[in-house]
Coordinates of C-alpha atoms in Angstrom, one line a residue:
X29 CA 0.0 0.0 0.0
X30 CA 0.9 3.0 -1.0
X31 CA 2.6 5.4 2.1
X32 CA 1.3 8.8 2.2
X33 CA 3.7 11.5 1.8
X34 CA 4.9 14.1 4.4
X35 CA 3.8 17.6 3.6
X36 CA 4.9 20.9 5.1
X37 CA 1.7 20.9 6.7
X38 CA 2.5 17.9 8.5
X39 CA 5.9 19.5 9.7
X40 CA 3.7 22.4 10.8
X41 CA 1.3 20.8 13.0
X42 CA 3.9 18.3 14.6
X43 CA 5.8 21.5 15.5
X44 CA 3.1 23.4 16.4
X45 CA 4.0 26.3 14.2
X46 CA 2.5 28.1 11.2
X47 CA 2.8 26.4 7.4
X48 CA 4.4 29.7 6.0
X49 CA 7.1 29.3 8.8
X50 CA 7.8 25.5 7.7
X51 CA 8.1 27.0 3.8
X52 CA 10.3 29.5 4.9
X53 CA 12.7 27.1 6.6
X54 CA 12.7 24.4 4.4
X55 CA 13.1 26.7 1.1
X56 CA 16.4 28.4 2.8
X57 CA 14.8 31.8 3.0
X58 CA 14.6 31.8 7.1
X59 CA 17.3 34.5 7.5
X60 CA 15.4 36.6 5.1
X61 CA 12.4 36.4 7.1
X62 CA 14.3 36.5 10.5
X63 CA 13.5 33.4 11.8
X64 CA 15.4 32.2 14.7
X65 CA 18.7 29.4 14.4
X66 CA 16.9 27.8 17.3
X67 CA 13.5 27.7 15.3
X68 CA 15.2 26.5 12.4
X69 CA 16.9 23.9 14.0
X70 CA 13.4 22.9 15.0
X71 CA 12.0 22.3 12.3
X72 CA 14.2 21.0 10.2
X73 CA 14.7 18.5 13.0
X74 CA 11.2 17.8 12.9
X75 CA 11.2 17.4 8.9
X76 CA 13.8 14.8 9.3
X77 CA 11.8 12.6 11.6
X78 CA 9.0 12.5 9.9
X79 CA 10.8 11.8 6.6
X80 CA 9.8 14.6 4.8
X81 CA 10.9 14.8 1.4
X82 CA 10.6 18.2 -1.1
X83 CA 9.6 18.0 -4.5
X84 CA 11.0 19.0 -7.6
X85 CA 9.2 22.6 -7.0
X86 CA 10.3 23.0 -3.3
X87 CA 14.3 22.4 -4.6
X88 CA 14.0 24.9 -7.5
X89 CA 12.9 27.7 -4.4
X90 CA 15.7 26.9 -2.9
X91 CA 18.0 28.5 -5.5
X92 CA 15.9 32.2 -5.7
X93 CA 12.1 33.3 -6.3
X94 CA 9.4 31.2 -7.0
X95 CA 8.4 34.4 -9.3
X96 CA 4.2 33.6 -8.2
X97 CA 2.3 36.1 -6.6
X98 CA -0.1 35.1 -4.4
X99 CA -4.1 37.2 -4.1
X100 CA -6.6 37.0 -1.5
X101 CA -10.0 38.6 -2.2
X102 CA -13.2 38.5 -0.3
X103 CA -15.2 36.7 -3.4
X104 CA -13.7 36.0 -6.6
X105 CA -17.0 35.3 -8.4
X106 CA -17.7 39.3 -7.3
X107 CA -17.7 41.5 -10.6
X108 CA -15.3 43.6 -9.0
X109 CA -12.8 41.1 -7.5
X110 CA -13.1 39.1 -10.7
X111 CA -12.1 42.2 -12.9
X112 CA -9.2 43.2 -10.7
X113 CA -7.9 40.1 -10.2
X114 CA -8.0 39.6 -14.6
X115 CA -6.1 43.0 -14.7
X116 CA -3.5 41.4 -11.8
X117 CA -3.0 38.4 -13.6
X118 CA -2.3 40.3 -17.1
X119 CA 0.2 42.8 -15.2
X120 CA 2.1 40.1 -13.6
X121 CA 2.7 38.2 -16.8
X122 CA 4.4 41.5 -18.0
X123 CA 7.1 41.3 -15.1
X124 CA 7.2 37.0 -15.5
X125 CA 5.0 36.0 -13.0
X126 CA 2.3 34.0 -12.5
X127 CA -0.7 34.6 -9.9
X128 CA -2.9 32.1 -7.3
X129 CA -6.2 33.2 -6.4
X130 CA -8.1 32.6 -3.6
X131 CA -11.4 33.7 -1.9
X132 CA -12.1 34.8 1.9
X133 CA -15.8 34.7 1.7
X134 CA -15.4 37.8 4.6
X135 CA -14.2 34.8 6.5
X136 CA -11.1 35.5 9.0
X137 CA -10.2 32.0 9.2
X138 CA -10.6 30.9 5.9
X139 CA -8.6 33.9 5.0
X140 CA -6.0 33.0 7.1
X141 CA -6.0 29.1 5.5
X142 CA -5.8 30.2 2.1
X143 CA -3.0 32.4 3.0
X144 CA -0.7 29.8 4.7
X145 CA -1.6 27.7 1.8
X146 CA -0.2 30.1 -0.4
X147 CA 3.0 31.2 1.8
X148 CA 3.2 27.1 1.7
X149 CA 3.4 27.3 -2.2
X150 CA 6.6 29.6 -1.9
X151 CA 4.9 32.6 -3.3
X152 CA 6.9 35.7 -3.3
X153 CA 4.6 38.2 -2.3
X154 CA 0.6 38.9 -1.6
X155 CA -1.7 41.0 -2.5
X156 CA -4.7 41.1 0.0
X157 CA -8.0 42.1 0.1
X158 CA -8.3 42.4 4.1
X159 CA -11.9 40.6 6.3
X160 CA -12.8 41.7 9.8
X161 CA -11.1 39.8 11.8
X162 CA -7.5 39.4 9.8
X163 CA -5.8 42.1 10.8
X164 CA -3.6 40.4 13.7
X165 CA -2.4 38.4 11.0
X166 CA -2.0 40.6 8.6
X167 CA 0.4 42.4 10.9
X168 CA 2.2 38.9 11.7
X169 CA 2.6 38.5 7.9
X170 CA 4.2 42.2 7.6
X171 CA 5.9 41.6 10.8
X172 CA 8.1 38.3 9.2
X173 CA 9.0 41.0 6.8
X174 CA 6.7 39.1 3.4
X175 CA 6.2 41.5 0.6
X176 CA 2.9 42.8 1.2
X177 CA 0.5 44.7 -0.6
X178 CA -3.2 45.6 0.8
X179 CA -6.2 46.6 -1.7
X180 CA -9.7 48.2 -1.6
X181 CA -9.3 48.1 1.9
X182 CA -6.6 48.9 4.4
X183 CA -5.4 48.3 8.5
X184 CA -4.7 50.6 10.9
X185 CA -0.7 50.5 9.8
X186 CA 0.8 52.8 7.5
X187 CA 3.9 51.2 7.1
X188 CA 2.0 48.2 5.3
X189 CA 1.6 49.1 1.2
X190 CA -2.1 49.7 0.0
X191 CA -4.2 50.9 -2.9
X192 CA -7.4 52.3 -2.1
X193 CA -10.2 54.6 -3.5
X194 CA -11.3 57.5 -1.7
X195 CA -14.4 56.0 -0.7
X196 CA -15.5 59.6 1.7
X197 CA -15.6 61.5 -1.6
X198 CA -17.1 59.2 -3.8
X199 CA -20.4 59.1 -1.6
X200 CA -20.1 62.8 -1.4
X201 CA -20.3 62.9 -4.8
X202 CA -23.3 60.5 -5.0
X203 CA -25.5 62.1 -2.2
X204 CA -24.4 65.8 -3.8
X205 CA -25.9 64.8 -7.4
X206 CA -29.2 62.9 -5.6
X207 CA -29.8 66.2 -3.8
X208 CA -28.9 68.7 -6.6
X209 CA -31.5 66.0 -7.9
X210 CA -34.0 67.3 -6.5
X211 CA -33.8 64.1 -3.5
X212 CA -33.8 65.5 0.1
X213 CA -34.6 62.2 2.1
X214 CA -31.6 60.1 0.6
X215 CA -30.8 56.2 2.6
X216 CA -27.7 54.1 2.6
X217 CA -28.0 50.9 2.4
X218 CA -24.6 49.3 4.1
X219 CA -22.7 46.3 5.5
X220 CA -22.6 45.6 9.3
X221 CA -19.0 45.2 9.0
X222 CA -16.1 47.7 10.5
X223 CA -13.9 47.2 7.4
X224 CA -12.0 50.6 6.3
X225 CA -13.8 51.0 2.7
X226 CA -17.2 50.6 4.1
X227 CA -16.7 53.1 7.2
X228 CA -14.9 55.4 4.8
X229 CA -17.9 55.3 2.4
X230 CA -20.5 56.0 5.5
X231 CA -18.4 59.0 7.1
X232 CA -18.8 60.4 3.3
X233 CA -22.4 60.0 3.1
X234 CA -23.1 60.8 7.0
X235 CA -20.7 64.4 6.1
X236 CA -22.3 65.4 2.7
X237 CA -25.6 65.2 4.1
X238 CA -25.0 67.4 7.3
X239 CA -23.0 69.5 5.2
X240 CA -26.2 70.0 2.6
X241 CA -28.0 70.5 6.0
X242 CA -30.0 67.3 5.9
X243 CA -28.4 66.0 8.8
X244 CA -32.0 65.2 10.8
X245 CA -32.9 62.8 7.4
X246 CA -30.0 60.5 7.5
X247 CA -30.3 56.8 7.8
X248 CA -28.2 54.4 7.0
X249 CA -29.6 50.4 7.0
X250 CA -26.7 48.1 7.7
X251 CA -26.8 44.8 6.5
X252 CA -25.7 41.5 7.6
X253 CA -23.2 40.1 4.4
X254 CA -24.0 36.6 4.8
X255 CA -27.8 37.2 4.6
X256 CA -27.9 39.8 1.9
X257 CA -30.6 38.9 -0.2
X258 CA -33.0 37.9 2.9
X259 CA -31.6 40.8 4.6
X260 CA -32.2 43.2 1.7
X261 CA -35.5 42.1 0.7
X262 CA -36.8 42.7 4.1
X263 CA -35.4 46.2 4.0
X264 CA -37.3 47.4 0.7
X265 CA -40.4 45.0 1.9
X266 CA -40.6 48.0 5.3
X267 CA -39.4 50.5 3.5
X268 CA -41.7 51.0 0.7
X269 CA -45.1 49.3 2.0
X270 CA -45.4 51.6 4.5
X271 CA -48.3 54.6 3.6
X272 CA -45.9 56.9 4.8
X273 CA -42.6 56.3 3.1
X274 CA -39.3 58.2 4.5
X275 CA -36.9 57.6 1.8
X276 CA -36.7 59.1 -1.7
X277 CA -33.6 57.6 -3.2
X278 CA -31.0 54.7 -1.9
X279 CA -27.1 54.9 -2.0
X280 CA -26.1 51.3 -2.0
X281 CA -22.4 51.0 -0.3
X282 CA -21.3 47.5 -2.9
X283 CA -22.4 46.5 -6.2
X284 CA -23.5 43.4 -4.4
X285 CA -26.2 45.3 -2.5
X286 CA -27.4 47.3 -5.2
X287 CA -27.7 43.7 -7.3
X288 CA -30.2 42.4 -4.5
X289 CA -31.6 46.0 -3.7
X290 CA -33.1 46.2 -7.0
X291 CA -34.4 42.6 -7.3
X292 CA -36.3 43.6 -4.3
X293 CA -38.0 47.0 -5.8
X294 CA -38.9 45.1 -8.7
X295 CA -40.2 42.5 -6.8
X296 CA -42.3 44.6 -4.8
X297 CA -43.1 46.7 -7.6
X298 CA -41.2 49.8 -6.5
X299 CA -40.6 52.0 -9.5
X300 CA -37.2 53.5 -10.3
X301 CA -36.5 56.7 -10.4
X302 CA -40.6 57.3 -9.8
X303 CA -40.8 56.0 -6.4
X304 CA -37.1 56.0 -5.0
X305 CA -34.0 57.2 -7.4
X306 CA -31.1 54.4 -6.6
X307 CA -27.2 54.9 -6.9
X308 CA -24.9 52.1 -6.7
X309 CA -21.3 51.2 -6.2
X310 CA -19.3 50.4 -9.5
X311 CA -21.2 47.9 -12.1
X312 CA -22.7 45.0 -13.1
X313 CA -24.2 42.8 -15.7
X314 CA -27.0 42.4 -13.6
X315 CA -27.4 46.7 -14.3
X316 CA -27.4 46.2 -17.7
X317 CA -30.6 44.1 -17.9
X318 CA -32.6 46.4 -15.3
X319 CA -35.2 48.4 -17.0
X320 CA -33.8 51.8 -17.0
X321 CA -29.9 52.5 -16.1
X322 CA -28.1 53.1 -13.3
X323 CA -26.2 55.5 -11.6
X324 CA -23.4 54.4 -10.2
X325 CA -19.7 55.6 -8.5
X326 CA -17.4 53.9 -10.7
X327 CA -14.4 52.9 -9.6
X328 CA -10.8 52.9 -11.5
X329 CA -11.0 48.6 -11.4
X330 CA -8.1 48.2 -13.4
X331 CA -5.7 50.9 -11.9
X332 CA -6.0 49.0 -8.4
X333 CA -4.4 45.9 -10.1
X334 CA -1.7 47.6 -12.0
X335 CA -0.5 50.1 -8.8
X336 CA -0.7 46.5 -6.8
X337 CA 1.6 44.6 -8.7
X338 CA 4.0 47.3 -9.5
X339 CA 4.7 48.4 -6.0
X340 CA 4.6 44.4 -4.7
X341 CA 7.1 43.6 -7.7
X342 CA 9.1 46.6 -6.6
X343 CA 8.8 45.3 -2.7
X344 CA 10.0 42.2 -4.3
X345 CA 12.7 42.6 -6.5
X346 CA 14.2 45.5 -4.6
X347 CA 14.3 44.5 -0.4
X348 CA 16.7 47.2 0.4
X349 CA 15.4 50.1 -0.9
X350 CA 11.6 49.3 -1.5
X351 CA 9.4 51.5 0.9
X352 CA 5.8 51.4 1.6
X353 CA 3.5 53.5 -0.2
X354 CA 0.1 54.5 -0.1
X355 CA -1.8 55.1 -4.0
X356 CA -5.5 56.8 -3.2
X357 CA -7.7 56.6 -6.2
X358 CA -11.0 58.5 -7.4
X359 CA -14.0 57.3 -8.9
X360 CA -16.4 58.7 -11.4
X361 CA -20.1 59.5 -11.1
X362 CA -21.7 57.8 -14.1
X363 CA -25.2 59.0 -14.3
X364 CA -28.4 56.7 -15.6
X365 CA -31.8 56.9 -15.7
X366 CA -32.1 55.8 -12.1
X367 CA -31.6 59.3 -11.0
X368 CA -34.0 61.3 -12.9
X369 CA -34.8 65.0 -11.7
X370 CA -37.3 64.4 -9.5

């Protein structure tokens, strides 16, 4: 019968250390990422006893880069991960290297699986789409000095390499056009989550609207994201069966809400822009079949996956002189039929 092999897994869970540690060790770069001679010593005793033997892939590391690149996103099947991650994988080829995807599903643990998996694979560098809940690791992962790169959303470290939009004036400019609309009692609809993009894209709206001195009519609807249609639907079910309706136009904070927000008015046979004017968060095919067009804040997709892999490449190929940066991008107001003067 055929023995199963020992995997750097394996050595990771007999030692009781993390899998990125093990591939670290056993691929020669543990000075690089200042692990300890005692550590070391540690595991590569450990790898011995349980007979572990590297492949053909694990020896090639040895000598230099694995030249892969390894992405974590919160859902790869989301329009907007999907095109980002595309334009990654296009830019990387033009510097000779090749990308892993993976999904966090807004997951911490998951997240932090598919990362060890990757650091297990020898990539070179991440790029990473932070969840609540990851960033203690994230900092551990900056901390063993990996080439890092955080996009769409950020951590409370500026020393750690991000791309971001300006999320506070892209809702400004949302609410601003649905009140030079003629819409006074403008909604968000939002997330229940503390990530940076999603607070960053409230403090906008909850700003603009005092500023327009319509601070007494702001309400923002948070949403649990792994109940979004359910949640969503019983949003616009309240919302817009009631005699006396409060809102006149929605700002949905994703593209993901905005999908499910206007199943629901159709569903319940709210008229856009008639009965509520909507704005969403970048696009989707889903728009494109909706019965009039949407508004939306667009966001520059493929700029956040070409300033990614430059600076991580950067990070990567040049160690000693590579420091962090921070790229803020702006998005553009795309008006549709959704919006109509009221």
């Amino acid at each position: 019968m055929k023995t199963k092999r020992t995997t750097i897994r394996d050595i990771a869970e007999a030692a009781g250390v993390s899998i990125s540690l093990v591939s670290f060790v056993m691929n020669n770069k543990g000075k690089r990422y200042r692990i300890s001679d005692e550590m070391t010593k540690r595991i590569r005793e450990m790898a011995d006893k349980l007979d572990y033997q590297p492949n053909n892939a694990a020896r090639s590391l040895r000598s230099g880069r694995s030249r892969t690149i390894g992405v974590v996103v919160s859902d790869i099947s989301n329009s907007f991960f999907a095109e980002i991650c595309r334009k990654i994988e296009d830019d990387a080829s033009h510097f000779n290297y090749t990308v892993i995807f993976g999904s966090s599903d807004e997951n911490a643990d998951k997240f932090r699986n598919v990362v060890e998996v990757l650091l297990g694979k020898g990539v070179d560098g991440l790029i990473l789409v932070p969840c609540e809940g990851s960033e203690a690791y994230i900092e551990e992962i900056y901390r063993l000095n990996i080439p890092l790169v955080l996009i769409d959303r950020t951590i409370d470290n500026p020393e750690i390499s991000r791309v971001v939009l300006n999320n506070q004036k892209a809702s400004a400019m949302a609410v601003e056009h649905l009140v030079e609309s003629g819409y006074k009692r403008v909604a968000m609809v939002s997330y229940a989550m503390r990530l940076s993009n999603i607070c960053d894209r409230e403090k906008g709206y909850e700003s603009t609207m005092e500023r327009l001195g319509l601070k007494d009519r702001m309400q923002i609807y948070r949403i649990d994201f792994h109940e979004t249609a359910r949640r969503v639907d019983d949003l616009v079910r309240q919302l817009f069966q009631r005699a006396n309706r409060k809102v006149d136009a929605l700002l949905f904070a994703t593209n993901s809400l905005a999908v499910e927000g206007l199943k629901a008015l159709n569903r319940y046979q709210v008229s856009v822009p008639d009965d509520v004017a909507v704005v969403a968060y970048d696009g989707n095919e889903v728009f494109d079949l909706y019965r009039v067009s949407v508004t939306s804040v667009r966001q520059p997709i493929e700029l956040f996956g070409t300033e990614a892999v430059r600076l991580l490449v950067r990070r990567i190929e040049e160690p000693d002189c590579a420091s962090s940066a921070a790229i803020m991008l702006n998005a553009e107001l795309v008006k549709g039929e959704s919006t109509g003067q009221k």
